[in-house]
Coordinates of C-alpha atoms and ligand atoms in Angstrom, one line a residue:
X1322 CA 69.2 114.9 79.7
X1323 CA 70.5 113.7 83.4
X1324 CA 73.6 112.3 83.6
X1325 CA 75.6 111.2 86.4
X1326 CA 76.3 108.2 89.0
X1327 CA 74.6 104.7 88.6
X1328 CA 76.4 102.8 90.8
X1329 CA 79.9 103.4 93.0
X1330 CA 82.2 101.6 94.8
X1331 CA 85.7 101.4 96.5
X1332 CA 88.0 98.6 96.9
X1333 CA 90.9 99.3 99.5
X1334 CA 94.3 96.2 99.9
X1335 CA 94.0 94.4 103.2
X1336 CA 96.6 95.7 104.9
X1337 CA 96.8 99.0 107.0
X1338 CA 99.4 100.3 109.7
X1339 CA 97.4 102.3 112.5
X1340 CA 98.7 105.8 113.0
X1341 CA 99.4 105.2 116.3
X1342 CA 102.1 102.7 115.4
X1343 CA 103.5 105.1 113.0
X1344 CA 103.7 107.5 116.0
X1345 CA 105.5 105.1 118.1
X1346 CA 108.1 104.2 115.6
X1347 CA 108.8 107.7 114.6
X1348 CA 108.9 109.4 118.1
X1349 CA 105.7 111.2 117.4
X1350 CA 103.1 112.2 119.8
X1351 CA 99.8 110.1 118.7
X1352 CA 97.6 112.6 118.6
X1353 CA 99.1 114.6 116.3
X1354 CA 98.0 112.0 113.8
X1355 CA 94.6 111.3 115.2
X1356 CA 94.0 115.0 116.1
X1357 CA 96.2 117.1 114.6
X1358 CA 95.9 115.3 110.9
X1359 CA 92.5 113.9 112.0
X1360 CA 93.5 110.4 110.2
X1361 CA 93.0 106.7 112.1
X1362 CA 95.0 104.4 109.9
X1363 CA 96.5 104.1 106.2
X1364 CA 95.7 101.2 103.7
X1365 CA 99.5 99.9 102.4
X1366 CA 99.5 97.8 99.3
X1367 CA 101.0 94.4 99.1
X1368 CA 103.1 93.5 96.4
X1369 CA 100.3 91.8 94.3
X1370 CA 97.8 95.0 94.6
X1371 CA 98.5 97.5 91.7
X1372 CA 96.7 100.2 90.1
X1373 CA 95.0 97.6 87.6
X1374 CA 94.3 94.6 90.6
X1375 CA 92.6 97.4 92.8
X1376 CA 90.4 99.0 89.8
X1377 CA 89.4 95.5 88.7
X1378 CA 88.5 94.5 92.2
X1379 CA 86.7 98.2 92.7
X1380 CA 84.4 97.5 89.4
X1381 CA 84.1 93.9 90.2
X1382 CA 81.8 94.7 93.1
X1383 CA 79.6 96.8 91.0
X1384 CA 79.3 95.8 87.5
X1385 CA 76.9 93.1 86.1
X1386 CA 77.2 91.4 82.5
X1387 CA 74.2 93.8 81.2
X1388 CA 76.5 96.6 82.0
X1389 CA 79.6 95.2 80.4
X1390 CA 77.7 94.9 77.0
X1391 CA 76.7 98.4 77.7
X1392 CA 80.4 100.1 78.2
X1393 CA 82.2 101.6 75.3
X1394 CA 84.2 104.2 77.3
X1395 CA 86.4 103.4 80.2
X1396 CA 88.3 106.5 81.6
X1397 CA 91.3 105.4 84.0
X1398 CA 92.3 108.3 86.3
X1399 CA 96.0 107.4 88.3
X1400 CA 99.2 109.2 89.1
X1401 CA 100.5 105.6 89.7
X1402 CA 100.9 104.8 86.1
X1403 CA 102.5 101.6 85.6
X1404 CA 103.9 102.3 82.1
X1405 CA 104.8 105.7 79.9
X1406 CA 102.5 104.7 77.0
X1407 CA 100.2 101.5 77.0
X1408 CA 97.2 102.6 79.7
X1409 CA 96.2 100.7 82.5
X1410 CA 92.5 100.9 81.0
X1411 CA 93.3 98.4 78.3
X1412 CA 94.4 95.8 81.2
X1413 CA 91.8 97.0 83.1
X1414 CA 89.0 96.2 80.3
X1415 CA 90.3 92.8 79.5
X1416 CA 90.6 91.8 83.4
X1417 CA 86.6 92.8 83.2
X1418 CA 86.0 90.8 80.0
X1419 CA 84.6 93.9 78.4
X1420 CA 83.9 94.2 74.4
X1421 CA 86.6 94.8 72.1
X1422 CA 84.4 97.6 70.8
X1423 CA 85.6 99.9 73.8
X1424 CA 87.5 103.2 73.6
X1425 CA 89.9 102.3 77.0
X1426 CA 92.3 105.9 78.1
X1427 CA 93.9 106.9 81.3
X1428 CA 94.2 110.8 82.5
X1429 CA 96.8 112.4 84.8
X1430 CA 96.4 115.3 86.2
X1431 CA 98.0 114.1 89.7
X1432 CA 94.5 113.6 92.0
X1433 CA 92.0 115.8 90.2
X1434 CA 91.8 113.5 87.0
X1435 CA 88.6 111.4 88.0
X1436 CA 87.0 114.9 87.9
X1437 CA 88.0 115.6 84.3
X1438 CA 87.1 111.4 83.8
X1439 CA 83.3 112.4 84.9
X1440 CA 83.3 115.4 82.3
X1441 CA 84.0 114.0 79.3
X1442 CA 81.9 110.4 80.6
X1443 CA 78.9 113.6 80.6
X1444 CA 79.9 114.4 77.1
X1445 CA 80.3 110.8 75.7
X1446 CA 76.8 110.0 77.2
X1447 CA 75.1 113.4 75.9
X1448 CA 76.4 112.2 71.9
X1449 CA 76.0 108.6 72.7
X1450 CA 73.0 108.5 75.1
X1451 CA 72.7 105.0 75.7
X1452 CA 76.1 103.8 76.4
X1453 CA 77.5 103.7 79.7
X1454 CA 80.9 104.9 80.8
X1455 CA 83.2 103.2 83.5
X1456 CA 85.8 105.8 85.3
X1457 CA 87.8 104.4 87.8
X1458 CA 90.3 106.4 90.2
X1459 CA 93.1 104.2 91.7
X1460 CA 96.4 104.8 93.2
X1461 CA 99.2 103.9 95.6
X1462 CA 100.4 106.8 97.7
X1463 CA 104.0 106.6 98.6
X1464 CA 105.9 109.2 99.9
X1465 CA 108.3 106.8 101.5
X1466 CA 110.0 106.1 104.9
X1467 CA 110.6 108.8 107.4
X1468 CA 109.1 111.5 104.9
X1469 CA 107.1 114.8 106.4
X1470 CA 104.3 113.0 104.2
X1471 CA 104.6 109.9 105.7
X1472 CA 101.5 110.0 107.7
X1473 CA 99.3 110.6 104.8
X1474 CA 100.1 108.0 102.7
X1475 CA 97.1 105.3 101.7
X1476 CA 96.3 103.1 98.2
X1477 CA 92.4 102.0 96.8
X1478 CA 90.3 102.7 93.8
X1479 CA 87.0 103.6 93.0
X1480 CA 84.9 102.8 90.4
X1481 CA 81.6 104.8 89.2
X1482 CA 79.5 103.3 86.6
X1483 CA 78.2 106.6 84.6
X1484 CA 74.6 106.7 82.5
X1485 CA 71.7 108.8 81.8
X1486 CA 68.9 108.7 84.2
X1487 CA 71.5 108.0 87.2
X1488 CA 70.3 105.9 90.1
X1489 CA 72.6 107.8 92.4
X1490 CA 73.7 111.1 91.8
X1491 CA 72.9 113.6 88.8
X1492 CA 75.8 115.6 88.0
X1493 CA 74.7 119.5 87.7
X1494 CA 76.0 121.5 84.4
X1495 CA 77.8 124.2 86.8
X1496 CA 81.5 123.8 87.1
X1497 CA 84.6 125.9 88.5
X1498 CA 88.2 125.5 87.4
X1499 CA 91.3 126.9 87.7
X1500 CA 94.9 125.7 86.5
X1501 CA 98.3 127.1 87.7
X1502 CA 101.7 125.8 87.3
X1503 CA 103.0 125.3 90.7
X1504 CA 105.3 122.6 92.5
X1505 CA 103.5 121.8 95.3
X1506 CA 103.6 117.7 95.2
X1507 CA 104.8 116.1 91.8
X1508 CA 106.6 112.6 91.1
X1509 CA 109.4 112.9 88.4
X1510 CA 109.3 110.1 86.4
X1511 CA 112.6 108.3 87.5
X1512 CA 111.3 108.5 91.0
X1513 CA 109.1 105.8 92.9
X1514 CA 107.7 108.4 95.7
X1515 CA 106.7 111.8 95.3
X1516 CA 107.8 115.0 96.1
X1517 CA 106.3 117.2 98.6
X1518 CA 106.5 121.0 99.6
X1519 CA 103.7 120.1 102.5
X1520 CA 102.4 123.1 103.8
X1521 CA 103.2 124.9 100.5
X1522 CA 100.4 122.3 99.1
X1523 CA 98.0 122.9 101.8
X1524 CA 97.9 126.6 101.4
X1525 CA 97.0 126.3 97.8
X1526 CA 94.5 123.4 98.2
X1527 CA 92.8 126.5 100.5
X1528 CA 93.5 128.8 98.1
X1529 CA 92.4 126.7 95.3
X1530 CA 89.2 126.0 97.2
X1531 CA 88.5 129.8 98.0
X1532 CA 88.3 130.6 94.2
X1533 CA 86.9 127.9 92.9
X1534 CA 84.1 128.1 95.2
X1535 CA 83.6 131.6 94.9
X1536 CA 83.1 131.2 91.2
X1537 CA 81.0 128.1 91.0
X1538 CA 78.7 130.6 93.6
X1539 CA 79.1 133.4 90.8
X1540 CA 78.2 131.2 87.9
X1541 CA 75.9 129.1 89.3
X1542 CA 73.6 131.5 91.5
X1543 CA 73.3 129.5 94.3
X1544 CA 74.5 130.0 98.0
X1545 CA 75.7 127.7 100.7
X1546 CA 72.5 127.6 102.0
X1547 CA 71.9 125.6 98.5
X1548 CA 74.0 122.7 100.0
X1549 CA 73.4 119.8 102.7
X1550 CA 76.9 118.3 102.2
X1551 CA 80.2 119.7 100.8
X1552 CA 82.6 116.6 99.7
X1553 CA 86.5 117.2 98.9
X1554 CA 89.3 115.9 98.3
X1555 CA 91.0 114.6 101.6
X1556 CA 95.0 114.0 101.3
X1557 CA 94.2 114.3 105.4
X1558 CA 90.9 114.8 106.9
X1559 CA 91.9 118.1 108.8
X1560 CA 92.3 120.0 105.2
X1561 CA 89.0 119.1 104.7
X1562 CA 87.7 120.7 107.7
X1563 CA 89.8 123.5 107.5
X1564 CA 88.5 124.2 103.9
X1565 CA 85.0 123.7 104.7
X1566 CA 85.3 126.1 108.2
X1567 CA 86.7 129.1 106.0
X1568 CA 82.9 129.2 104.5
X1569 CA 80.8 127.7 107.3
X1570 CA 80.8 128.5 110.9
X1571 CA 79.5 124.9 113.3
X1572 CA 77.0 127.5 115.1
X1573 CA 75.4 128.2 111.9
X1574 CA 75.8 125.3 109.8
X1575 CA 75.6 122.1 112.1
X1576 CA 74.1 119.9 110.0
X1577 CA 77.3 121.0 106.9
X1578 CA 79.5 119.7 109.8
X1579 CA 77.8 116.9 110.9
X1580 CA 78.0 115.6 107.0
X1581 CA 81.3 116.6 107.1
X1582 CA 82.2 113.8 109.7
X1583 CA 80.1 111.1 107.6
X1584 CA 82.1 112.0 104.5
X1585 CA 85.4 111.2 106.1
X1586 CA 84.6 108.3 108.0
X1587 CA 86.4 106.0 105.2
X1588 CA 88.9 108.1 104.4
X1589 CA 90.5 108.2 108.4
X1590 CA 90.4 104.6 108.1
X1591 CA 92.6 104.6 104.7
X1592 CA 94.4 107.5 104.3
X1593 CA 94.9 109.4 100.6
X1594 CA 93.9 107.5 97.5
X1595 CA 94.7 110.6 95.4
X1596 CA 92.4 110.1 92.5
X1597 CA 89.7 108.1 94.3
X1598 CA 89.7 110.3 97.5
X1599 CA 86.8 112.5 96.9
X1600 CA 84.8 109.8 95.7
X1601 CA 85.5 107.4 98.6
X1602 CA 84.3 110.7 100.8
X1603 CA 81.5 110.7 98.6
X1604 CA 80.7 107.1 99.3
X1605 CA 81.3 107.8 102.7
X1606 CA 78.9 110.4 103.0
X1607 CA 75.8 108.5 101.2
X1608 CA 76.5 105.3 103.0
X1609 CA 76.6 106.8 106.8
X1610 CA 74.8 109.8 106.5
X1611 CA 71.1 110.6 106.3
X1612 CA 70.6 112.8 102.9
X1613 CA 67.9 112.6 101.5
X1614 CA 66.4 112.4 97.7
X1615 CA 67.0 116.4 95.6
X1616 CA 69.5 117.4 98.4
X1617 CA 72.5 119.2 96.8
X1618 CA 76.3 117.7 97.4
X1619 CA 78.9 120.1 96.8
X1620 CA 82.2 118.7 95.7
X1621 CA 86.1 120.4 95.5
X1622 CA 88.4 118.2 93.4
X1623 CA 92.3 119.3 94.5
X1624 CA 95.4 117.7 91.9
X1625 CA 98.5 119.0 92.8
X1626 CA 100.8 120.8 90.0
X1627 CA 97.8 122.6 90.2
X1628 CA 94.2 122.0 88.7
X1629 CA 91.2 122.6 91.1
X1630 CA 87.3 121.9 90.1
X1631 CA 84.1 122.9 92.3
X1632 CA 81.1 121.4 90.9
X1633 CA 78.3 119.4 92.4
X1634 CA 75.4 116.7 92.4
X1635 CA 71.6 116.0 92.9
X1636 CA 70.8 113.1 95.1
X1637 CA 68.1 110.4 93.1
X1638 CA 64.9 109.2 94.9
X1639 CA 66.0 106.1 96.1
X1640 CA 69.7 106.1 95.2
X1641 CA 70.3 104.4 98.8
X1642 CA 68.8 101.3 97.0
X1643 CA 71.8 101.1 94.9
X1644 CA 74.9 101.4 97.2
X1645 CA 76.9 98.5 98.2
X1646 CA 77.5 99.2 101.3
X1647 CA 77.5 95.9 103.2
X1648 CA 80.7 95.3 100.7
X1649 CA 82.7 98.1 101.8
X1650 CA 82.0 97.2 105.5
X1651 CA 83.2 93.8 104.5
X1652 CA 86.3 95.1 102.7
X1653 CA 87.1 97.5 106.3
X1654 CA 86.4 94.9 108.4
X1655 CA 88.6 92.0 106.8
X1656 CA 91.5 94.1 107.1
X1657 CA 94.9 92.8 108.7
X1658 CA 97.1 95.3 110.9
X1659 CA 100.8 95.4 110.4
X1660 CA 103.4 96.0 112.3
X1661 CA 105.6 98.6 111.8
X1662 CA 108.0 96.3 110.4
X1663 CA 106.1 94.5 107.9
X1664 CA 104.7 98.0 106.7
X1665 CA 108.0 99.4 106.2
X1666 CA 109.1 96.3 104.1
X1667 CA 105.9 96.7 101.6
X1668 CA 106.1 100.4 101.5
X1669 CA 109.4 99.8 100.1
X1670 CA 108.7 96.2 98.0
X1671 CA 107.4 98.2 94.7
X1672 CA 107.4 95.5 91.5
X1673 CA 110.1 95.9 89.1
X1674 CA 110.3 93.3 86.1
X1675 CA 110.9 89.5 86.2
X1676 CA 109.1 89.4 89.8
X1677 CA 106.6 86.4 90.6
X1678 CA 104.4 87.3 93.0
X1679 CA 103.2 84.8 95.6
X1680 CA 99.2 84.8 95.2
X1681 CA 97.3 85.1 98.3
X1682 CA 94.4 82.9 99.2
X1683 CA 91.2 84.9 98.5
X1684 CA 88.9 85.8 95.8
X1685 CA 90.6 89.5 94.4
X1686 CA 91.8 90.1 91.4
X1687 CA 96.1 90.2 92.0
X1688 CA 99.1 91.0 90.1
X1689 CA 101.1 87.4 89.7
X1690 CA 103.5 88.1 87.4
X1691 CA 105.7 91.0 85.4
X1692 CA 107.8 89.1 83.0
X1693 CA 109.7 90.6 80.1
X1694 CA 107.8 93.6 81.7
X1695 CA 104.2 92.7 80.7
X1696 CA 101.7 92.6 83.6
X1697 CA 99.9 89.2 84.4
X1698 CA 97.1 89.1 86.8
X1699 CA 94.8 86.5 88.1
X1700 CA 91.3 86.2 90.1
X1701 CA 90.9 82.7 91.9
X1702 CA 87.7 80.7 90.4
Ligands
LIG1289 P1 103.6 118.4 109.5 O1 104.7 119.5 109.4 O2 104.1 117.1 109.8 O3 102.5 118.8 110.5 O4 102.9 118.4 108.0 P2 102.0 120.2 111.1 O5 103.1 120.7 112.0 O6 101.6 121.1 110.0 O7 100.8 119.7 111.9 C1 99.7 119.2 111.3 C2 98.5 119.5 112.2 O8 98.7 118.7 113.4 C3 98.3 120.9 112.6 O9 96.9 121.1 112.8 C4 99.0 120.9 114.0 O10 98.5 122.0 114.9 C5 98.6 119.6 114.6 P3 96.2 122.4 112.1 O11 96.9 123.6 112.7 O12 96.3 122.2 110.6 O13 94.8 122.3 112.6 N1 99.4 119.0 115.6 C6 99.0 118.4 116.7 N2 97.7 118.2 117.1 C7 97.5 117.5 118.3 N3 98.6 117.1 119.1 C8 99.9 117.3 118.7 C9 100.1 118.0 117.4 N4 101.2 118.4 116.7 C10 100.8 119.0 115.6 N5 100.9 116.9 119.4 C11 101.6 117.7 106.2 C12 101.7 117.9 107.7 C13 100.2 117.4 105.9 C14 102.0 119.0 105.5 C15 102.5 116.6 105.8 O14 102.1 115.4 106.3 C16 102.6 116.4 104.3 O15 103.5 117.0 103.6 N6 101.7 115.6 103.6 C17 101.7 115.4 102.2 C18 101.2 116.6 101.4 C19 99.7 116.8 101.6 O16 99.0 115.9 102.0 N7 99.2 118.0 101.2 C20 97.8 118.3 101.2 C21 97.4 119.3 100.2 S1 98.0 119.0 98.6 C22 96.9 117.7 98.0 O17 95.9 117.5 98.6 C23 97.3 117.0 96.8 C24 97.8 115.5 97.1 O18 96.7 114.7 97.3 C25 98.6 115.0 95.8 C26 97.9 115.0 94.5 O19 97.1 115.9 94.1 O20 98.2 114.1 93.7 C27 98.7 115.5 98.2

């Protein structure tokens, strides 16, 4: 049976700081940001934008009431969990007014858990073959105020409906993994922002890369002359194109790079969404490149702490049909630019309990309310 993507999409918060206004405040030269970390601007969430607002808001776009009768599985992939033991699935399912008779779960495995989400939504489908799954990746990255990871902070989900006979993408049976206990990046749980060993955690994403690759290539059979497009997980865009130049050279592989650009051109406008950020390269990648129907997307899941996955995808006849793209441009494009300022004021402005949120005037779904430290959210008529 194929299995895979049905439909996909991203929601990001409207507010971004541009790079370049990081750079002034900070004393940096600009193009360390642009160039050096290849990254335009970061999405910063409001007050009212949590990891439950920006999921609801991310399956919103895509979901229609056939396919809420048809969930029984949502799979909730964060590292921005909002409690220790209740998941963010079970606010997430009744914000979508799906069935009681769900099974709703959220996974941590800092930003490689969508990966494991898309697994087991394969396995569920293969013993339950005509349900669909909902796995959403969503997450606010915070490293905090004149941090070394500062510049690669960003917030959004993404939502992936998953079924048999997939409209978009059929996910192949061939996956690499490989788990080692490491401190690389990892957020304590009395602590609001992560911790960081930077270039400690960029030479084990390219470590992590080089095996997992090499295995998938072992198990699998194929070579990268099997592949129009690799996909991975971009903290920054520059690891991605480091990674992707220790196994192609731009002389011989022009048209690897030239996909290369169209998966990241989201991700420079938003910056690391941990769990989503492979996905919003992959959405990046189908909505402004030119693949075509059978070609083969590779994709490299990174979670820090350390679990890495290679594993990859089958594009369907059509599957251009079924993206939503004229939403995401929307969503880019009614974006407001902060000042340095107002950024550093809602980097900092994280909900505790007993806040009431002012609601903003549009149509998303937005925390309003933690009182007696339950979570109320709302979505204008
Ligand atoms: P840094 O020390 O600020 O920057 O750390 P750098 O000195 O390493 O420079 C970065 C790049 O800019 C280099 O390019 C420089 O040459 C270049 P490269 O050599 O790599 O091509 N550069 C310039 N270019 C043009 N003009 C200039 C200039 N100056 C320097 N003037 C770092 C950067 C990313 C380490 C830091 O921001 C950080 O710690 N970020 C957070 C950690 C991170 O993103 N790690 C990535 C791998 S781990 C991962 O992906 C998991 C994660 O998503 C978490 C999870 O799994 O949940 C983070």
């Amino acid at each position: 049976m194929k299995i895979g993507i049905s439909k996909i999409s991203f929601f990001v918060p409207k507010y971004y700081l541009s790079l370049a206004t990081l750079a002034e405040a900070r004393g940096a030269d600009p193009l360390k940001y642009t160039n050096g970390l290849l990254q335009n601007k970061m999405a910063v969430a409001p007050i009212n934008q949590d990891i439950v607002s920006m999921a609801a808001n991310a399956a919103s776009n895509i979901l229609t009431e056939e396919d809420k009768k048809d969930i029984d599985l949502v799979l909730f992939a964060t590292e921005s969990g909002i409690d220790h033991s209740k998941a963010a699935a079970t606010n997430l399912a009744q914000l979508l007014n799906l069935k009681s008779e769900i099974r709703a779960i959220e996974l941590k495995q800092a930003c490689y858990s969508a990966t494991i989400a898309l697994y087991f939504a394969k396995g569920h489908i293969l013993q339950n073959p005509n349900s669909k799954v909902l796995v959403v990746g969503s997450d606010i990255a915070r490293y905090g105020l004149e941090t070394d990871g500062e510049p690669t902070q960003g917030a959004g989900a993404v939502a992936m409906l998953i079924t048999k006979k997939p409209k978009i993408l059929v996910l192949e049976n061939t996956y690499a993994f490989n788990t080692s206990n490491i401190y690389d990046f990892w957020r304590p749980v009395t602590m609001d922002y992560a911790l960081v060993d930077g270039h400690f955690s960029n030479e084990q994403y390219k470590a992590f890369f080089k095996t997992t690759f090499e295995k998938y290539q072992e198990k699998s059979g194929l070579t990268l002359a099997d592949f129009k497009a690799m996909t991975f997980h971009i903290p920054y865009t520059k690891i991605g194109l480091r990674s992707l130049q220790t196994i192609a050279k731009l002389s011989t592989h022009p048209e690897l790079f030239k996909n290369f650009e169209y998966s990241t051109t989201y991700n420079k406008e938003v910056g690391n969404i941990y769990t989503g950020s492979l996905y919003l390269s992959l959405i990046s990648l189908l909505e402004n490149g030119k693949l075509k129907s059978k070609d083969r997307i590779g994709m490299f899941s990174y979670g820090s702490g350390a679990v890495a996955e290679f594993f990859s995808g089958i594009l369907v006849p059509g599957y251009k049909k079924h993206l939503v793209k004229d939403i995401h441009k929307q969503i880019l494009k009614n974006r407001q630019k902060l000042t340095f300022n107002a950024y550093a004021k809602m980097l900092t402005d994280i909900p505790k309990n007993d806040v009431l949120v002012e609601y903003e005037d549009d149509q998303t779904f937005q925390l309003v309310e933690i009182s007696d430290y339950e979570r109320k959210y709302m979505k204008k008529a």
